[in-house]
PDB file of C-alpha atoms in Angstrom:
ATOM      1  CA  MET A 653      11.895 -32.689  49.858  1.00  0.00           C
ATOM      2  CA  LYS A 654       8.143 -31.957  49.670  1.00  0.00           C
ATOM      3  CA  LYS A 655       8.874 -28.334  49.003  1.00  0.00           C
ATOM      4  CA  ILE A 656      11.096 -29.129  46.014  1.00  0.00           C
ATOM      5  CA  ILE A 657       8.416 -31.489  44.524  1.00  0.00           C
ATOM      6  CA  TYR A 658       5.808 -28.729  44.739  1.00  0.00           C
ATOM      7  CA  LEU A 659       8.201 -26.094  43.353  1.00  0.00           C
ATOM      8  CA  VAL A 660       9.219 -28.002  40.216  1.00  0.00           C
ATOM      9  CA  PRO A 661       5.640 -28.371  38.874  1.00  0.00           C
ATOM     10  CA  THR A 662       4.980 -24.675  39.554  1.00  0.00           C
ATOM     11  CA  LEU A 663       8.123 -23.612  37.653  1.00  0.00           C
ATOM     12  CA  SER A 664       7.154 -25.893  34.765  1.00  0.00           C
ATOM     13  CA  LEU A 665       3.687 -24.284  34.617  1.00  0.00           C
ATOM     14  CA  VAL A 666       5.215 -20.739  34.573  1.00  0.00           C
ATOM     15  CA  GLY A 667       7.427 -21.848  31.707  1.00  0.00           C
ATOM     16  CA  CYS A 668       4.484 -23.082  29.771  1.00  0.00           C
ATOM     17  CA  ILE A 669       2.525 -19.923  30.278  1.00  0.00           C
ATOM     18  CA  SER A 670       5.467 -17.703  29.287  1.00  0.00           C
ATOM     19  CA  GLN A 671       5.903 -19.698  26.032  1.00  0.00           C
ATOM     20  CA  HIS A 672       2.264 -19.181  25.086  1.00  0.00           C
ATOM     21  CA  VAL A 673       2.204 -16.286  22.673  1.00  0.00           C
ATOM     22  CA  GLU A 674      -1.053 -14.636  21.785  1.00  0.00           C
ATOM     23  CA  GLU A 675      -1.628 -14.569  18.090  1.00  0.00           C
ATOM     24  CA  LYS A 676      -1.851 -11.179  16.540  1.00  0.00           C
ATOM     25  CA  PRO A 677      -4.998 -10.468  14.483  1.00  0.00           C
ATOM     26  CA  ASN A 678      -4.515 -10.090  10.724  1.00  0.00           C
ATOM     27  CA  VAL A 679      -4.977  -6.531   9.589  1.00  0.00           C
ATOM     28  CA  ILE A 680      -6.254  -5.809   6.085  1.00  0.00           C
ATOM     29  CA  VAL A 681      -6.872  -2.228   4.924  1.00  0.00           C
ATOM     30  CA  ILE A 682      -8.830  -1.826   1.767  1.00  0.00           C
ATOM     31  CA  LEU A 683      -8.414   1.613   0.206  1.00  0.00           C
ATOM     32  CA  ALA A 684     -10.413   2.172  -2.979  1.00  0.00           C
ATOM     33  CA  ASP A 685     -10.992   5.184  -5.135  1.00  0.00           C
ATOM     34  CA  ASP A 686     -14.605   6.407  -5.567  1.00  0.00           C
ATOM     35  CA  LEU A 687     -16.085   3.936  -3.100  1.00  0.00           C
ATOM     36  CA  GLY A 688     -18.796   5.222  -0.846  1.00  0.00           C
ATOM     37  CA  PHE A 689     -19.676   4.034   2.613  1.00  0.00           C
ATOM     38  CA  GLY A 690     -22.860   2.340   1.419  1.00  0.00           C
ATOM     39  CA  ASP A 691     -21.408   0.822  -1.769  1.00  0.00           C
ATOM     40  CA  VAL A 692     -20.508  -2.570  -0.310  1.00  0.00           C
ATOM     41  CA  SER A 693     -23.123  -5.033   0.896  1.00  0.00           C
ATOM     42  CA  ALA A 694     -21.365  -5.365   4.334  1.00  0.00           C
ATOM     43  CA  TYR A 695     -22.583  -1.808   4.966  1.00  0.00           C
ATOM     44  CA  GLY A 696     -26.107  -2.326   3.578  1.00  0.00           C
ATOM     45  CA  SER A 697     -25.810  -2.007  -0.173  1.00  0.00           C
ATOM     46  CA  THR A 698     -28.439  -4.043  -2.088  1.00  0.00           C
ATOM     47  CA  THR A 699     -27.188  -2.855  -5.531  1.00  0.00           C
ATOM     48  CA  ILE A 700     -23.592  -4.201  -5.423  1.00  0.00           C
ATOM     49  CA  HIS A 701     -22.948  -7.519  -3.821  1.00  0.00           C
ATOM     50  CA  THR A 702     -19.449  -7.959  -2.330  1.00  0.00           C
ATOM     51  CA  PRO A 703     -19.413 -11.398  -0.719  1.00  0.00           C
ATOM     52  CA  ASN A 704     -15.657 -11.559  -0.198  1.00  0.00           C
ATOM     53  CA  ILE A 705     -15.479  -8.153   1.456  1.00  0.00           C
ATOM     54  CA  ASP A 706     -18.555  -9.093   3.509  1.00  0.00           C
ATOM     55  CA  SER A 707     -16.804 -12.236   4.722  1.00  0.00           C
ATOM     56  CA  LEU A 708     -13.803 -10.217   5.886  1.00  0.00           C
ATOM     57  CA  ALA A 709     -16.112  -7.682   7.496  1.00  0.00           C
ATOM     58  CA  HIS A 710     -18.186 -10.254   9.386  1.00  0.00           C
ATOM     59  CA  GLY A 711     -15.025 -11.969  10.709  1.00  0.00           C
ATOM     60  CA  GLY A 712     -13.432  -8.724  11.824  1.00  0.00           C
ATOM     61  CA  VAL A 713     -14.059  -5.136  12.766  1.00  0.00           C
ATOM     62  CA  CYS A 714     -16.119  -2.715  10.636  1.00  0.00           C
ATOM     63  CA  PHE A 715     -15.555   0.965  11.045  1.00  0.00           C
ATOM     64  CA  THR A 716     -18.744   3.035  10.945  1.00  0.00           C
ATOM     65  CA  ASN A 717     -17.240   6.503  11.387  1.00  0.00           C
ATOM     66  CA  GLY A 718     -14.278   7.855   9.497  1.00  0.00           C
ATOM     67  CA  TYR A 719     -12.878  11.028   8.066  1.00  0.00           C
ATOM     68  CA  ALA A 720     -10.928  11.699   4.865  1.00  0.00           C
ATOM     69  CA  THR A 721      -8.224  14.304   4.892  1.00  0.00           C
ATOM     70  CA  SER A 722      -8.723  14.702   1.171  1.00  0.00           C
ATOM     71  CA  ALA A 723     -11.340  13.247  -1.171  1.00  0.00           C
ATOM     72  CA  THR A 724      -8.836  12.205  -3.808  1.00  0.00           C
ATOM     73  CA  SER A 725      -6.192   9.512  -4.392  1.00  0.00           C
ATOM     74  CA  THR A 726      -2.638  10.640  -3.616  1.00  0.00           C
ATOM     75  CA  PRO A 727      -3.456  12.958  -0.716  1.00  0.00           C
ATOM     76  CA  SER A 728      -5.618  10.330   0.967  1.00  0.00           C
ATOM     77  CA  ARG A 729      -3.010   7.665   0.534  1.00  0.00           C
ATOM     78  CA  TYR A 730      -0.270   9.967   1.832  1.00  0.00           C
ATOM     79  CA  ALA A 731      -2.362  10.731   4.994  1.00  0.00           C
ATOM     80  CA  LEU A 732      -3.041   7.054   5.574  1.00  0.00           C
ATOM     81  CA  MET A 733       0.597   6.034   5.309  1.00  0.00           C
ATOM     82  CA  THR A 734       2.082   8.919   7.296  1.00  0.00           C
ATOM     83  CA  GLY A 735      -0.626  10.177   9.665  1.00  0.00           C
ATOM     84  CA  MET A 736       0.132  13.665   8.280  1.00  0.00           C
ATOM     85  CA  TYR A 737      -2.211  16.186   6.662  1.00  0.00           C
ATOM     86  CA  PRO A 738      -1.424  16.103   2.915  1.00  0.00           C
ATOM     87  CA  TRP A 739      -1.489  19.839   2.672  1.00  0.00           C
ATOM     88  CA  LYS A 740       1.758  19.833   4.793  1.00  0.00           C
ATOM     89  CA  ASN A 741       3.563  18.231   1.834  1.00  0.00           C
ATOM     90  CA  LYS A 742       3.436  20.297  -1.362  1.00  0.00           C
ATOM     91  CA  ASP A 743       3.992  17.107  -3.388  1.00  0.00           C
ATOM     92  CA  ALA A 744       0.918  15.265  -1.948  1.00  0.00           C
ATOM     93  CA  LYS A 745      -1.253  16.015  -5.015  1.00  0.00           C
ATOM     94  CA  ILE A 746      -2.432  13.859  -7.907  1.00  0.00           C
ATOM     95  CA  LEU A 747       0.733  12.480  -9.295  1.00  0.00           C
ATOM     96  CA  PRO A 748       1.804  11.458 -12.775  1.00  0.00           C
ATOM     97  CA  GLY A 749       3.043   7.921 -13.327  1.00  0.00           C
ATOM     98  CA  ASP A 750       6.669   8.881 -13.190  1.00  0.00           C
ATOM     99  CA  ALA A 751       6.552  10.900  -9.972  1.00  0.00           C
ATOM    100  CA  PRO A 752       9.233  10.312  -7.353  1.00  0.00           C
ATOM    101  CA  LEU A 753       8.273   8.798  -3.970  1.00  0.00           C
ATOM    102  CA  ILE A 754       6.730  11.593  -1.980  1.00  0.00           C
ATOM    103  CA  ILE A 755       7.212   9.958   1.431  1.00  0.00           C
ATOM    104  CA  ASN A 756      10.586  10.495   2.993  1.00  0.00           C
ATOM    105  CA  GLU A 757      12.397   7.161   3.630  1.00  0.00           C
ATOM    106  CA  ASN A 758      13.179   8.304   7.133  1.00  0.00           C
ATOM    107  CA  GLN A 759       9.566   9.167   7.944  1.00  0.00           C
ATOM    108  CA  PHE A 760       7.738   6.959  10.431  1.00  0.00           C
ATOM    109  CA  THR A 761       4.876   5.334   8.532  1.00  0.00           C
ATOM    110  CA  LEU A 762       1.923   3.049   9.200  1.00  0.00           C
ATOM    111  CA  PRO A 763       3.688  -0.036   7.708  1.00  0.00           C
ATOM    112  CA  LYS A 764       6.881   0.732   9.800  1.00  0.00           C
ATOM    113  CA  MET A 765       4.709   0.857  12.904  1.00  0.00           C
ATOM    114  CA  MET A 766       3.141  -2.445  11.972  1.00  0.00           C
ATOM    115  CA  GLN A 767       6.637  -4.009  11.421  1.00  0.00           C
ATOM    116  CA  GLN A 768       7.676  -2.781  14.906  1.00  0.00           C
ATOM    117  CA  CYS A 769       4.655  -4.621  16.290  1.00  0.00           C
ATOM    118  CA  GLY A 770       5.887  -7.853  14.704  1.00  0.00           C
ATOM    119  CA  TYR A 771       3.763  -7.842  11.542  1.00  0.00           C
ATOM    120  CA  VAL A 772       4.898  -8.757   8.070  1.00  0.00           C
ATOM    121  CA  THR A 773       3.527  -6.010   5.752  1.00  0.00           C
ATOM    122  CA  GLY A 774       2.438  -5.989   2.148  1.00  0.00           C
ATOM    123  CA  ALA A 775       0.888  -3.562  -0.306  1.00  0.00           C
ATOM    124  CA  ILE A 776      -0.979  -4.703  -3.431  1.00  0.00           C
ATOM    125  CA  GLY A 777      -2.753  -2.661  -6.083  1.00  0.00           C
ATOM    126  CA  LYS A 778      -2.780   1.038  -6.902  1.00  0.00           C
ATOM    127  CA  TRP A 779       0.135   2.897  -5.230  1.00  0.00           C
ATOM    128  CA  HIS A 780      -0.027   6.516  -6.425  1.00  0.00           C
ATOM    129  CA  LEU A 781       2.581   7.739  -3.957  1.00  0.00           C
ATOM    130  CA  GLY A 782       5.464   7.951  -6.423  1.00  0.00           C
ATOM    131  CA  MET A 783       8.331   5.570  -7.058  1.00  0.00           C
ATOM    132  CA  GLY A 784      12.008   6.140  -7.507  1.00  0.00           C
ATOM    133  CA  ASP A 785      13.899   9.362  -7.274  1.00  0.00           C
ATOM    134  CA  GLY A 786      12.120  11.312 -10.118  1.00  0.00           C
ATOM    135  CA  ASN A 787      14.282  10.005 -12.965  1.00  0.00           C
ATOM    136  CA  VAL A 788      12.967   6.456 -13.113  1.00  0.00           C
ATOM    137  CA  ASN A 789      14.451   3.802 -15.321  1.00  0.00           C
ATOM    138  CA  TRP A 790      11.694   1.223 -15.420  1.00  0.00           C
ATOM    139  CA  ASN A 791      14.121  -1.347 -16.842  1.00  0.00           C
ATOM    140  CA  GLU A 792      15.970  -1.565 -13.561  1.00  0.00           C
ATOM    141  CA  THR A 793      15.024  -2.038  -9.911  1.00  0.00           C
ATOM    142  CA  VAL A 794      12.950   1.037  -9.013  1.00  0.00           C
ATOM    143  CA  LYS A 795      13.749   2.538  -5.600  1.00  0.00           C
ATOM    144  CA  PRO A 796      13.000   4.134  -3.279  1.00  0.00           C
ATOM    145  CA  GLY A 797       9.483   2.687  -3.170  1.00  0.00           C
ATOM    146  CA  ALA A 798       7.155   0.700  -0.937  1.00  0.00           C
ATOM    147  CA  LYS A 799       9.968  -1.300   0.707  1.00  0.00           C
ATOM    148  CA  GLU A 800      11.798   1.840   1.873  1.00  0.00           C
ATOM    149  CA  ILE A 801       8.681   3.092   3.706  1.00  0.00           C
ATOM    150  CA  GLY A 802       7.984  -0.181   5.453  1.00  0.00           C
ATOM    151  CA  PHE A 803       6.409  -2.828   3.174  1.00  0.00           C
ATOM    152  CA  ASP A 804       8.060  -6.278   3.198  1.00  0.00           C
ATOM    153  CA  TYR A 805       6.277  -7.145  -0.034  1.00  0.00           C
ATOM    154  CA  SER A 806       4.634  -5.116  -2.792  1.00  0.00           C
ATOM    155  CA  CYS A 807       2.952  -5.644  -6.128  1.00  0.00           C
ATOM    156  CA  LEU A 808       1.856  -2.282  -7.382  1.00  0.00           C
ATOM    157  CA  ILE A 809       0.846  -0.126 -10.321  1.00  0.00           C
ATOM    158  CA  ALA A 810       2.707   3.154 -10.112  1.00  0.00           C
ATOM    159  CA  ALA A 811      -0.243   5.481 -10.458  1.00  0.00           C
ATOM    160  CA  THR A 812      -3.420   4.444 -12.314  1.00  0.00           C
ATOM    161  CA  ASN A 813      -4.315   2.259 -15.218  1.00  0.00           C
ATOM    162  CA  ASP A 814      -4.576   5.287 -17.450  1.00  0.00           C
ATOM    163  CA  ARG A 815      -1.183   6.776 -16.622  1.00  0.00           C
ATOM    164  CA  VAL A 816       1.959   5.224 -18.091  1.00  0.00           C
ATOM    165  CA  PRO A 817       3.685   3.016 -17.231  1.00  0.00           C
ATOM    166  CA  THR A 818       0.780   0.641 -16.943  1.00  0.00           C
ATOM    167  CA  VAL A 819       2.883  -2.205 -15.553  1.00  0.00           C
ATOM    168  CA  TYR A 820       2.996  -4.132 -12.340  1.00  0.00           C
ATOM    169  CA  VAL A 821       5.989  -3.478 -10.158  1.00  0.00           C
ATOM    170  CA  GLU A 822       6.727  -6.323  -7.749  1.00  0.00           C
ATOM    171  CA  ASN A 823       9.257  -5.466  -4.980  1.00  0.00           C
ATOM    172  CA  GLY A 824      10.673  -2.770  -7.193  1.00  0.00           C
ATOM    173  CA  ASP A 825      10.978  -4.781 -10.431  1.00  0.00           C
ATOM    174  CA  VAL A 826       8.608  -4.631 -13.413  1.00  0.00           C
ATOM    175  CA  VAL A 827       6.829  -7.929 -13.738  1.00  0.00           C
ATOM    176  CA  GLY A 828       7.445  -9.624 -17.096  1.00  0.00           C
ATOM    177  CA  LEU A 829      10.083  -7.066 -18.209  1.00  0.00           C
ATOM    178  CA  ASP A 830      11.473  -7.919 -21.591  1.00  0.00           C
ATOM    179  CA  PRO A 831      15.045  -6.582 -22.097  1.00  0.00           C
ATOM    180  CA  ALA A 832      14.483  -6.730 -25.823  1.00  0.00           C
ATOM    181  CA  ASP A 833      11.504  -4.348 -25.447  1.00  0.00           C
ATOM    182  CA  PRO A 834      12.591  -1.663 -22.914  1.00  0.00           C
ATOM    183  CA  ILE A 835      10.099   0.586 -21.269  1.00  0.00           C
ATOM    184  CA  GLU A 836      10.408   4.292 -22.147  1.00  0.00           C
ATOM    185  CA  VAL A 837       8.232   6.814 -20.307  1.00  0.00           C
ATOM    186  CA  SER A 838       8.291  10.570 -20.708  1.00  0.00           C
ATOM    187  CA  TYR A 839       5.798  13.084 -19.390  1.00  0.00           C
ATOM    188  CA  GLU A 840       8.017  15.879 -20.717  1.00  0.00           C
ATOM    189  CA  HIS A 841       8.459  15.011 -24.434  1.00  0.00           C
ATOM    190  CA  ASN A 842       6.441  13.329 -27.142  1.00  0.00           C
ATOM    191  CA  PHE A 843       7.900  10.237 -28.811  1.00  0.00           C
ATOM    192  CA  GLU A 844       9.022  10.998 -32.304  1.00  0.00           C
ATOM    193  CA  GLY A 845       6.390  10.075 -34.920  1.00  0.00           C
ATOM    194  CA  GLU A 846       3.685   9.357 -32.294  1.00  0.00           C
ATOM    195  CA  PRO A 847       0.486  11.344 -32.695  1.00  0.00           C
ATOM    196  CA  THR A 848      -0.879  13.381 -29.808  1.00  0.00           C
ATOM    197  CA  ALA A 849      -4.261  14.939 -29.135  1.00  0.00           C
ATOM    198  CA  ILE A 850      -2.746  18.361 -29.863  1.00  0.00           C
ATOM    199  CA  SER A 851      -1.303  17.376 -33.265  1.00  0.00           C
ATOM    200  CA  HIS A 852      -4.340  15.212 -34.166  1.00  0.00           C
ATOM    201  CA  PRO A 853      -7.416  16.595 -32.458  1.00  0.00           C
ATOM    202  CA  GLU A 854      -9.732  14.446 -34.575  1.00  0.00           C
TER     203      GLU A 854
END
């Protein structure tokens, strides 16, 4: 009987240990255009004060050595998401606002890897990797997009604030879309009656 008494507490302890799950650290990647290594105060800048970024940095890991595969937007973003050199994809160049998604939906990506490790993933801000299939109707759900390459949530601008459409796209849908005022975007043709820099150089 003594053996059973000793065995039961031991099994209970093993059960408690196996139920303890180590928490995964939060992972936040900040990717910004035209931001130098020494531009934030966490890395020593005295000109620009970035207290919120500093708080994240001091509570986490700071990288002090990194390499860019390309010193411009779309190619750098493509490389970060795919782990591939951007020159291996002829479409990984500066994209217009109506460009199709340049990452194949079947490609293994950084957010898909994070999902496999049990993370919930999100992308917020400038996207510049294309959305849709190249013939985007911004008045409907736009896909493929961030969800198809591994993001559970997204709130994005398609390209940049100076390339139309300058709207936020949340989980594939334009935020605040008004059906009475549909979005029309064309990088191929001018809208009738609208002046252009070519027709009105002044």
